[in-house]
XYZ file of C-alpha atoms in Angstrom:
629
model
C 257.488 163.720 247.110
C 254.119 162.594 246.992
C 253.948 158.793 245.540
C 251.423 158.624 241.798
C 248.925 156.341 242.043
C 250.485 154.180 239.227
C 253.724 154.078 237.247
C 254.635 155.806 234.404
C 254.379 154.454 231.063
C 257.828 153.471 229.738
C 259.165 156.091 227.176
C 262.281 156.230 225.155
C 264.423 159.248 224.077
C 268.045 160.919 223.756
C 269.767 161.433 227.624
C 268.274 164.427 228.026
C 265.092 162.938 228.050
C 266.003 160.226 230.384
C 266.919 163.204 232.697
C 263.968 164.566 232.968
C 262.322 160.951 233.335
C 264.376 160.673 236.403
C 264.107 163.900 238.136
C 260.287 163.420 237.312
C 259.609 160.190 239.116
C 262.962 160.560 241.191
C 261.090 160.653 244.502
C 259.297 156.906 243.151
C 262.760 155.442 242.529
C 264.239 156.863 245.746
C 261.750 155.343 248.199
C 262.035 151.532 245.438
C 266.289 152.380 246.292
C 265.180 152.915 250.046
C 263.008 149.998 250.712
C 265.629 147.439 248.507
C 268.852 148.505 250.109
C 269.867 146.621 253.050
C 268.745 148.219 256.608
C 271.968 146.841 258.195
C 273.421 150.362 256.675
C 271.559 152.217 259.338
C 269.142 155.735 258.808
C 271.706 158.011 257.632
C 273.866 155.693 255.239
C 270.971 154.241 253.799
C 269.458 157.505 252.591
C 272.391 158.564 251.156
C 272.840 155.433 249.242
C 269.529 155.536 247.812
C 269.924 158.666 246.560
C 273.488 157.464 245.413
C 271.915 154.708 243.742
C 269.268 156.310 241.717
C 271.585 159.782 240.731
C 274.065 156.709 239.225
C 271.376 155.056 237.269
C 271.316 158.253 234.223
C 272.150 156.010 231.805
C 274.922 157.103 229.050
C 274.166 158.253 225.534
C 272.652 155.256 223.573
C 273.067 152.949 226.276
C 269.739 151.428 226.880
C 266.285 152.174 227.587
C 265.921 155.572 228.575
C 262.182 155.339 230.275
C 260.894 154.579 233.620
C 261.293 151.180 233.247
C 265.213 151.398 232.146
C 266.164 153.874 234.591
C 264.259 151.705 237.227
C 265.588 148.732 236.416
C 268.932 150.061 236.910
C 268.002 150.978 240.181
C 267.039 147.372 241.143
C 270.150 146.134 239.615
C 272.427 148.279 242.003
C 269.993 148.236 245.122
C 270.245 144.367 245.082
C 273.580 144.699 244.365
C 274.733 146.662 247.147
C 273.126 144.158 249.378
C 275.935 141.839 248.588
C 278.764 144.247 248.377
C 279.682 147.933 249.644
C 278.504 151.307 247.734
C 281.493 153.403 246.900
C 280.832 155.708 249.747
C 283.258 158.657 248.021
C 280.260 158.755 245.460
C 277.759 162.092 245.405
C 275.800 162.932 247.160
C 277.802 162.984 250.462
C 276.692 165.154 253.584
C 279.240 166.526 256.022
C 278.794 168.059 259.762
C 274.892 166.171 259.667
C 273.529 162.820 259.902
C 270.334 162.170 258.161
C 267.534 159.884 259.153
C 263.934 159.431 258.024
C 261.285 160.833 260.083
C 260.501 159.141 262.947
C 256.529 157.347 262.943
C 254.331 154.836 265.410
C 254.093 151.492 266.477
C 252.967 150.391 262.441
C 255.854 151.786 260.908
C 258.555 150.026 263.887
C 256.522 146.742 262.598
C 257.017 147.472 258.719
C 260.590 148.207 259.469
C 261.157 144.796 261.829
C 259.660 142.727 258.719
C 261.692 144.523 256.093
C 264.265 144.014 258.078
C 263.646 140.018 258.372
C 263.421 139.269 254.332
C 266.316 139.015 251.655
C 266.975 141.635 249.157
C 264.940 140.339 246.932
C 261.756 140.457 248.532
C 261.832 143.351 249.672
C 262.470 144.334 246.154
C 259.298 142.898 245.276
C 257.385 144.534 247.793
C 258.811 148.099 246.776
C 257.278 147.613 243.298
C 253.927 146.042 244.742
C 253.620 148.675 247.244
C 255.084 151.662 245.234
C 254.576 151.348 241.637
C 251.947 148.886 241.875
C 252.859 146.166 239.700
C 251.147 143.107 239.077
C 252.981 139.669 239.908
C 253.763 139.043 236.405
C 255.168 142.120 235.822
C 256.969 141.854 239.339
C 258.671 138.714 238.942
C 259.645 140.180 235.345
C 261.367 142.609 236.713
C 263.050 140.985 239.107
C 264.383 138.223 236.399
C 265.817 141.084 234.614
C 267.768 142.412 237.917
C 269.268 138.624 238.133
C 266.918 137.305 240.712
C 267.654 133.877 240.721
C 264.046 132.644 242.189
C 261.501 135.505 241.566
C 258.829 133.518 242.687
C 259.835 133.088 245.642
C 260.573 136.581 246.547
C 256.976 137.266 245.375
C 255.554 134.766 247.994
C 257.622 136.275 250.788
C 256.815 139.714 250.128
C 253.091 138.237 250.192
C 253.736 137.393 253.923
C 255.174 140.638 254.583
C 251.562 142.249 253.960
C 249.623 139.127 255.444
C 251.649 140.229 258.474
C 251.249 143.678 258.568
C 247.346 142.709 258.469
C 247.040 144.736 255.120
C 248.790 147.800 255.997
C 251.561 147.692 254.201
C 250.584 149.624 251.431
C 249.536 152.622 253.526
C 252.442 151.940 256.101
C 255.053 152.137 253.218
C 254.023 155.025 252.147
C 254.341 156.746 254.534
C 257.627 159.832 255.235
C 259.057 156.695 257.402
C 259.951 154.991 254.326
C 260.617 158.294 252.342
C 264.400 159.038 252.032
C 263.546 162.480 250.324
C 262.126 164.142 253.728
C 264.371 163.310 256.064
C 265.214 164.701 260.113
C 268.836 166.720 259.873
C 270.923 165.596 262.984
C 274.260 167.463 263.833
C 277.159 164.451 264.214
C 278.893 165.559 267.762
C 276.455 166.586 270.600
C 277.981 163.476 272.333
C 281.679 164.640 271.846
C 280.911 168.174 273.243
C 278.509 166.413 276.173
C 276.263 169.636 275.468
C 272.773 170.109 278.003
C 271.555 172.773 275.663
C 268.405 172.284 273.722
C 268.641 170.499 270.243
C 265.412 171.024 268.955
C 266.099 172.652 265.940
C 268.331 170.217 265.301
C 265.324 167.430 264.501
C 263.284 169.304 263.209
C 262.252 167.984 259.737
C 263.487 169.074 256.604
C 262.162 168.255 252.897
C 265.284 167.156 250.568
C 264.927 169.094 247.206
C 264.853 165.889 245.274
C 267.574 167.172 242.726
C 270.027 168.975 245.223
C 273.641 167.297 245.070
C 274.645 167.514 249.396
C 278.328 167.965 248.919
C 280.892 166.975 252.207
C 282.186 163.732 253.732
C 280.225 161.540 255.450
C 280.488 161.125 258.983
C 280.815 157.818 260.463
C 279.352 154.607 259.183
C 277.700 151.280 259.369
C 275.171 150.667 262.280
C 275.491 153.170 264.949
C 276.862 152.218 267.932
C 275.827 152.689 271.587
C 278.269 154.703 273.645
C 279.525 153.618 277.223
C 277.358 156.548 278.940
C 274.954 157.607 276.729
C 272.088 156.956 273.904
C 272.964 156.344 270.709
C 275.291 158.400 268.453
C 272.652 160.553 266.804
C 271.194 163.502 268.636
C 267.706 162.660 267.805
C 268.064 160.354 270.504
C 269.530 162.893 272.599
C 266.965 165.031 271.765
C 264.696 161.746 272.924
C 266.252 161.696 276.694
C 265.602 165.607 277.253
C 262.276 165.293 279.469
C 261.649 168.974 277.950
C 260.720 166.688 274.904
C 258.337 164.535 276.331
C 254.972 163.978 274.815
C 251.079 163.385 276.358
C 248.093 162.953 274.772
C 245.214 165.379 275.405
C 243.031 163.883 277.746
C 239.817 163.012 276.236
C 241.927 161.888 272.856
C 240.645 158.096 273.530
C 237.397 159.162 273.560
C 237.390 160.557 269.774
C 239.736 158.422 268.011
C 240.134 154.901 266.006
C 242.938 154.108 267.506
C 242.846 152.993 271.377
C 246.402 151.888 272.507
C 249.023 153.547 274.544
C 249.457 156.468 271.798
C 246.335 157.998 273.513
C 247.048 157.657 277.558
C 247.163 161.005 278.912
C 250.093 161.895 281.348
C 248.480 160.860 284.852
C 250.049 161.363 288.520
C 251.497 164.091 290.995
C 254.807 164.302 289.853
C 254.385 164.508 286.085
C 256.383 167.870 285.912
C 258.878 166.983 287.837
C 261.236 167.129 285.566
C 264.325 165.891 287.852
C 262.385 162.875 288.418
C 261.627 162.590 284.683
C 265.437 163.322 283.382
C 266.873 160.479 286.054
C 263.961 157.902 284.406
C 264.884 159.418 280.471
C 268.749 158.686 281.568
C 268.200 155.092 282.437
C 266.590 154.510 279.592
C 269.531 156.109 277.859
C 271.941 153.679 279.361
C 273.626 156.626 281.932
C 274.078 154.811 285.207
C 275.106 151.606 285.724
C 273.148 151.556 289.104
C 270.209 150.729 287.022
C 269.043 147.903 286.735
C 267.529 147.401 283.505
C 265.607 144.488 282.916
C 263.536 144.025 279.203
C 260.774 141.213 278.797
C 261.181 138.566 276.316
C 261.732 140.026 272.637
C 262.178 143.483 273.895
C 264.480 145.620 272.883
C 266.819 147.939 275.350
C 268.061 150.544 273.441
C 266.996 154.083 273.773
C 264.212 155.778 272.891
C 264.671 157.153 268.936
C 262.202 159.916 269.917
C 260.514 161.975 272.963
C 258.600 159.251 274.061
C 255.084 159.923 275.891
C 254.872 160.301 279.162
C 251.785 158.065 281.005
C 252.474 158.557 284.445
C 254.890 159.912 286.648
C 253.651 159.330 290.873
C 255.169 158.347 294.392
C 253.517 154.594 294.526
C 254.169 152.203 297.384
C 257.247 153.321 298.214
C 258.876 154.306 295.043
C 259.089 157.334 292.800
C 257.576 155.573 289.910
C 257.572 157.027 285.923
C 255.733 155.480 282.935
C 256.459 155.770 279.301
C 255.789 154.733 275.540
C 257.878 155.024 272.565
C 255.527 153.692 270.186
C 256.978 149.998 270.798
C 257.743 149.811 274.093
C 256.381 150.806 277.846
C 259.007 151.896 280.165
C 258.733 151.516 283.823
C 261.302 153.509 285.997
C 261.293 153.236 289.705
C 263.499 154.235 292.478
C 262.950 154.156 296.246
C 262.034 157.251 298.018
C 263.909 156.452 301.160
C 266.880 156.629 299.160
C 267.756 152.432 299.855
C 267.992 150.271 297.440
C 268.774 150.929 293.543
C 266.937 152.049 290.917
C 265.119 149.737 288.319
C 263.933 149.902 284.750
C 261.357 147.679 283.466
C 260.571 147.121 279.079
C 257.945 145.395 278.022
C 256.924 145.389 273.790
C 254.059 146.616 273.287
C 253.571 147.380 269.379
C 250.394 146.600 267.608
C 248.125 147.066 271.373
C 244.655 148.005 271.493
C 241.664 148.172 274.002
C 242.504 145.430 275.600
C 246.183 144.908 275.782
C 246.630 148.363 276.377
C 244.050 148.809 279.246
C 246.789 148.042 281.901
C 250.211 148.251 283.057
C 251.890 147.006 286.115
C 253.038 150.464 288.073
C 254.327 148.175 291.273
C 254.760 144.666 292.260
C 255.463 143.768 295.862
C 255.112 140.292 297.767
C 251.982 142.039 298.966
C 250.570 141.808 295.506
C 250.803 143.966 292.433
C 249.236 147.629 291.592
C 247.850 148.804 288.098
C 247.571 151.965 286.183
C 244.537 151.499 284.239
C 243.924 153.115 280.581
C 241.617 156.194 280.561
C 238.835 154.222 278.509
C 238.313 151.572 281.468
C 234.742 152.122 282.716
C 234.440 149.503 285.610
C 237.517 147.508 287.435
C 237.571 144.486 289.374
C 239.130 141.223 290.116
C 238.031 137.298 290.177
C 239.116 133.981 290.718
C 239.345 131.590 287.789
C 239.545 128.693 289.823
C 236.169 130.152 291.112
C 233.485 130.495 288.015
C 230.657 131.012 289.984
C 231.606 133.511 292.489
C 230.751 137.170 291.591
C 233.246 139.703 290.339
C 234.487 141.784 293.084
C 234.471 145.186 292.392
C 237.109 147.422 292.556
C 237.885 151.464 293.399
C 240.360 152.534 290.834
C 240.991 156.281 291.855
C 243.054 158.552 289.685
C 243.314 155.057 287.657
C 245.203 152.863 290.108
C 244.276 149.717 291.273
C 244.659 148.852 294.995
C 247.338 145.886 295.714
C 245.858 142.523 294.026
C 246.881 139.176 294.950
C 249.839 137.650 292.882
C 249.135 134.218 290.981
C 251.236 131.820 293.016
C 254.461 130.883 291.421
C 254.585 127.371 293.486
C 251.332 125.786 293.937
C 247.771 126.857 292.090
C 244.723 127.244 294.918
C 243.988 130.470 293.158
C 244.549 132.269 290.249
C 243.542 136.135 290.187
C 242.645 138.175 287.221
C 241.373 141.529 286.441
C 238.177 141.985 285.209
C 237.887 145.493 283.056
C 234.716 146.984 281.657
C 235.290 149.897 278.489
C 233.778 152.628 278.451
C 230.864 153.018 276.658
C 232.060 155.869 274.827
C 234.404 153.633 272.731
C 232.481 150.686 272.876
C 229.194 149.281 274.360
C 229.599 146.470 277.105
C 233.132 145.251 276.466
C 234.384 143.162 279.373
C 237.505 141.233 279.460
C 240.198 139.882 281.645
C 243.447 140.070 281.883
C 246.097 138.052 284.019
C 249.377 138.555 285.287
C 252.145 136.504 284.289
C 255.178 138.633 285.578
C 255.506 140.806 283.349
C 255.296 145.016 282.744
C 251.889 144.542 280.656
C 249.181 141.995 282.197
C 247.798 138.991 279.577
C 244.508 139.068 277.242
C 242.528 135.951 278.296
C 239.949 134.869 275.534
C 237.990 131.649 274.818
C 236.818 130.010 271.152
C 233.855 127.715 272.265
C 233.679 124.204 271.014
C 231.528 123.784 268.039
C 228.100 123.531 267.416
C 226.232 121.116 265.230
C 225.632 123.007 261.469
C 227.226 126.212 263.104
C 229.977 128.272 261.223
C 233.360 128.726 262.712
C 233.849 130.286 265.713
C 236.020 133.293 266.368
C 237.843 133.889 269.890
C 235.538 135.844 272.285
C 236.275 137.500 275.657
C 236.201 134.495 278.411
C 233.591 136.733 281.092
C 230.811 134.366 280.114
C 229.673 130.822 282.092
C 231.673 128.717 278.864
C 234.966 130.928 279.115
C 235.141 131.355 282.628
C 234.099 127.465 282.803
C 236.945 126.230 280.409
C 239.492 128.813 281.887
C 238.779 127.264 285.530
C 240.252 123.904 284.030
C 243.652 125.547 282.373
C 244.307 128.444 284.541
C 247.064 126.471 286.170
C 249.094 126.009 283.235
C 249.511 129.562 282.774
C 252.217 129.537 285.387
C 254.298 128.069 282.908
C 254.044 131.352 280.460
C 255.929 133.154 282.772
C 258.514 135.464 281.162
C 257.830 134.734 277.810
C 256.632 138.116 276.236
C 252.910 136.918 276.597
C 250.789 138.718 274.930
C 247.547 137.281 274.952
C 246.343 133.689 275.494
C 243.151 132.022 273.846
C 241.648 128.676 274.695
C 239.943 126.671 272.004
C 237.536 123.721 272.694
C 238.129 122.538 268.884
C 236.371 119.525 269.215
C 233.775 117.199 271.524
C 234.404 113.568 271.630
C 231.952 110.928 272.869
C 234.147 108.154 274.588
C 233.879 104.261 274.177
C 232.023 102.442 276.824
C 229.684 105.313 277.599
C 232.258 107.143 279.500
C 231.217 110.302 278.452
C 231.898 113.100 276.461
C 235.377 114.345 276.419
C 236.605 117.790 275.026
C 239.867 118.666 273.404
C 241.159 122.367 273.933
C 244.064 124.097 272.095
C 245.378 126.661 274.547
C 247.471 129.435 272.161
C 250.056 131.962 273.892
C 250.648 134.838 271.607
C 254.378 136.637 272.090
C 254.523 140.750 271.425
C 257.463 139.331 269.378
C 254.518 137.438 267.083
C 255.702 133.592 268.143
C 252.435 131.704 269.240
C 253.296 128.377 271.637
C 250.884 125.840 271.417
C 249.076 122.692 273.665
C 246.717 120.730 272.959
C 244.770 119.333 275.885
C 242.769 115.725 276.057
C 239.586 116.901 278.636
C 237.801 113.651 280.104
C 234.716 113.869 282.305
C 234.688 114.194 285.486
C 237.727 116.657 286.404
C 236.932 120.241 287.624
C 238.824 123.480 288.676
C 242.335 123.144 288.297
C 242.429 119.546 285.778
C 243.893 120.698 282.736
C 243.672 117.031 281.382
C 246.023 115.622 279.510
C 248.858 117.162 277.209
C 248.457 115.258 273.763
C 250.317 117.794 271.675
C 251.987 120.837 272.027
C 254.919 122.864 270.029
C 256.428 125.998 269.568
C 256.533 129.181 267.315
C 254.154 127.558 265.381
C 251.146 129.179 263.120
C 248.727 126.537 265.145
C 245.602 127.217 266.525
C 245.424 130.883 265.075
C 243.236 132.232 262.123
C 247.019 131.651 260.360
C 246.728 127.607 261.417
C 243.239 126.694 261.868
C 243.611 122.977 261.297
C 245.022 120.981 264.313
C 244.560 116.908 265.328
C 245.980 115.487 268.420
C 245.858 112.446 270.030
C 246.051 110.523 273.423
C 245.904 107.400 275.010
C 242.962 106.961 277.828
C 242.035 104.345 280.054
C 238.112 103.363 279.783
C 236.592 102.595 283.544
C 236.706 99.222 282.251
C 240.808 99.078 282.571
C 240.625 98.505 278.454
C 243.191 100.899 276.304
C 242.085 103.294 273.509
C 243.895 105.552 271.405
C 241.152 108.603 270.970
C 241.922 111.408 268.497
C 240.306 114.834 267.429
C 240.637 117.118 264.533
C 239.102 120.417 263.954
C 235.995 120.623 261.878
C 237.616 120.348 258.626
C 239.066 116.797 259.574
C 237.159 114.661 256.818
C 238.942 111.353 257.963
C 241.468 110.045 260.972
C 244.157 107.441 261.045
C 244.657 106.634 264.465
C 247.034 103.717 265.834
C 246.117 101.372 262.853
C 243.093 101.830 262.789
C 240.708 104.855 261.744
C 237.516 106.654 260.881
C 235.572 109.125 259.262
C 234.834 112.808 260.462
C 236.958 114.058 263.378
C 237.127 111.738 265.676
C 238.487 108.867 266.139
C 239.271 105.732 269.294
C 240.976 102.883 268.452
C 241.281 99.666 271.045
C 244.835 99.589 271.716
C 247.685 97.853 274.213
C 248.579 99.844 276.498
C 252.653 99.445 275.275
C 250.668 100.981 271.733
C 252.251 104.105 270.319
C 250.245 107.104 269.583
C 250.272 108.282 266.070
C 248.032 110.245 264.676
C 247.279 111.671 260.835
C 244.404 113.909 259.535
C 243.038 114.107 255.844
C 240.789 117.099 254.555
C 238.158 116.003 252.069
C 240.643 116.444 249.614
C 242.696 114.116 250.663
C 245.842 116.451 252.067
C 247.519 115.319 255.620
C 248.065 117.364 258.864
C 249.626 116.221 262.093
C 249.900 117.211 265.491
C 251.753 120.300 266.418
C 255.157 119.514 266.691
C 254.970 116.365 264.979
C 257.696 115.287 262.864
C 256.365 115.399 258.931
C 257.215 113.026 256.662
């Protein structure tokens, strides 16, 4: 049912009018019941108990307010309810011989549903009536007090995050038939019982609820679904997902005429894309079958099946191995097995919701001790690889035929007399003269490297830009070694930031102080904050003043950071020296202190470091992952 663009004005009457005020706006209080209840209920039980939920909330004769706003407030009451105790699940409507499940949607929707997941009942009750009836915070928080919400506020302010997170979209996202428990997919229960190969199409196809029909039976099952030993989940839509009769691809010139450029518009690529023996062995490893398989997920990614026919990428003998690519909206999937029949198969996960041009211009199709091969996205223009120890030496260019890369050198895992990186061109066709690199840290999807240059005098903020020019490539030659310790940890995309330039004491020099960000798929950033001296090149880092973890620092979320350091002046003589980004209005450094943002202090050298930061107003900020007071 298609959402109004605002709520209905309140209106009282006898029962029978409160009927028809619910069967009117019943597909508005379904989706409010939907997006309240708890998602630990799973697809089908959660429908059913919204429905439950709002069918229950006819009030009696005379027993209240018998407008929207009554019959919605009951809902509210019961939703949050059932988030601390069980719905009667012998209550209508009950469904027998099916399991029901919204329809299935992209990478946006898995995000919405991951931060739904993350907040109380409450806030998520407060973002249902932002997002669907459109209520004002007064009015919200209202409402809420009325439902028993001990702390309103505070449910209003987490919601708030919700759609800072989801960059806007959650209005649109939430809207959407994902979130809609009135058109819902139709499953049968027992397609694993009966171990059937026979097509289930019709089985997932979707099916509009009427919003008033009672679905009389018993339910099937309960709770979360489970995994079984040898296959996908317990729903067939997932069965349906594994059949490689199923699988998607995207038209091939689709990245050239859309506005949005991510792994939802790779075409199917490689020799063996309808093999479909090949593609059933890779679709069963993702489903669990075989325990041959070694399955091995990147940091903060999920293993479970597919909930839908993925797309297929690529499917290709590479370097020795029968090698199959695909997306399921969140995830790539890498499945290789050797073609000379040693060895064991292996499947490779890495996240990759919320991608774009350039995290989604690569992914690793093999990795050897001879060096690593990529399949690059259609929209990539011009390929090659550099040194970032190197700045000055040319790009080398690079023959990318059918999309693959030929074998580039690994970054070493020991020492650092190298570090590698691809350098990608888009096409023009998407975007005019977009160059970027990207750098392997182990993982299924290479690394975004950008660079925020140090500010100038009177200039506004900078933003993060793509580190291919002489500053980037300059600061990136300093910190490339550090990326080695990244490795593994769901990197998506690192970003160095020269936040401030510091002229030293005795005419050493000026120093620069970089915050080097790694940002997780998973959405953890981990921070350090680097102390820069003159007179180091290549490969000199500098000095680690600060540094922390899953932390907001350093991003357009945390844009205030101060560190400090101690350094040693050529004349043997101590200083404390400090930095703050360009809202730093005053430094307390060691004892001592100064105005604007930065700071050196004379110092012993058994002197702590301790650091504090003060905007013009007067509020503190401290080094990432410093204790506060």
């Amino acid at each position: 049912m298609p959402i109004q663009p605002a709520p209905p004005s309140p209106t009282a009457g006898s029962g029978q009018e409160a009927e028809t005020v619910l069967v009117e706006h019943y597909g508005r209080l379904v989706r409010i019941a939907y997006l309240v209840l708890p998602p630990r209920t799973g697809g089908h039980g959660r429908v059913l108990a919204a429905h439950r939920v709002v069918q229950r909330s006819l009030p009696r004769a005379g027993a209240g307010d018998d407008g929207y706003t009554g019959i919605r407030a009951r809902v509210l009451d019961a939703a949050l309810r059932a988030d601390r105790r069980r719905l009667p699940r012998a209550a209508l409507p009950l469904v027998l011989g099916l399991r029901l499940s919204p329809s299935v949607g992209g990478a946006d929707g898995l995000s919405a549903a991951q931060a739904l997941a993350g907040l109380p009942a409450p806030a998520r009750a407060a973002l249902a009536l932002s997002v669907v009836d459109r209520l004002p915070d007064q009015e919200i928080t209202a409402a809420l007090a009325g439902a028993g919400v001990p702390d309103p506020a505070a449910a209003l302010r987490a919601a708030a995050g919700v759609r800072q997170t989801l960059d806007g979209a959650a209005e649109s996202v939430l809207r959407t038939a994902e979130f809609d428990p009135g058109r819902v997919l139709l499953h049968p229960t027992d397609l694993l019982r009966r171990r059937t190969r026979r097509r289930i199409a019709t089985a997932s196809a979707a099916t509009l609820l009427a919003v008033t029909a009672v679905l009389v039976t018993g339910a099937y099952g309960g709770g979360t679904e489970q995994r079984g030993a040898s296959g996908p989940p317990g729903v067939a839509a997932a069965a349906a997902a594994l059949d490689p009769a199923g699988l998607r691809s995207a038209p091939a010139e689709r990245w050239a005429d859309t506005a949005r450029v991510d792994f939802s518009v790779w075409p199917a690529r490689g020799e063996r894309r309808a093999d479909r023996a090949l593609l059933g062995r890779a679709l069963r490893a993702w489903g669990g079958a075989g325990s041959a398989v070694r399955v091995t997920p990147s940091a903060g990614t999920g293993s479970e099946p597919p909930a839908a026919p993925p797309s297929l990428l690529f499917a290709g003998d590479v370097d020795g191995a029968a090698v199959v690519l695909l997306h399921d909206g969140l995830r790539v999937a890498r499945y290789a097995e050797p073609l000379n029949g040693g060895g064991s198969a292996v499947l490779d996960l890495a996240r990759t919701d919320r991608a774009d041009v350039t995290t989604a211009a690569a992914v690793v199709v093999s990795r050897t001790p001879d060096g690593t091969r990529y399949l690059l996205a259609p929209w990539i223009a011009e390929a090659g690889t550099r040194d970032l120890l190197r700045p000055a030496d040319p790009t080398r260019r690079l023959a990318t035929p059918g999309g693959l890369t030929p074998r580039l050198a690994n970054p070493a895992a020991g020492g650092c007399a190298a570090w590698p990186v691809l350098s990608l061109r888009s096409s023009a066709r998407i975007v005019e003269q977009h160059s970027f690199l990207l750098t392997d840290l182990g993982e299924l999807t290479p690394v975004h490297l950008t660079h925020t240059p140090a500010p100038g005098a009177g200039a506004p903020a900078r933003q993060p830009r793509e580190a291919t020019g002489p500053s980037g490539l300059a600061a990136w030659a300093r910190t490339a070694c550090t990326l080695g310790g990244l490795r593994g940890q769901g990197v998506r995309a690192v970003n160095d930031w020269a936040y401030a330039r510091q002229p030293l004491p005795e005419r050493a020099g000026t120093a620069t102080w970089v915050c080097t960000r790694a940002d997780t798929w998973a959405g953890a950033g981990h921070v350090t904050v680097w102390f820069q001296p003159p007179g180091t090149g290549p490969g000199s880092p500098g000095t680690a003043a600060a540094g922390a973890r899953d932390t907001a620092a350093c991003s357009r979320f945390g844009q205030h950071v101060v560190a400090g350091t101690k350094w040693r002046a050529p004349d043997g003589t101590w200083w404390v020296v400090a930095a703050g980004s360009r809202a730093t209005a005053r430094l307390s450094v060691a004892g001592g202190g100064a105005d604007g943002p930065t700071a050196a202090v004379r110092v012993s050298r058994a002197t702590p470091v301790k650091v504090t930061a003060f905007h013009a107003d007067g509020s503190p900020f401290t080094p990432p992952g410093a204790p506060t007071d």
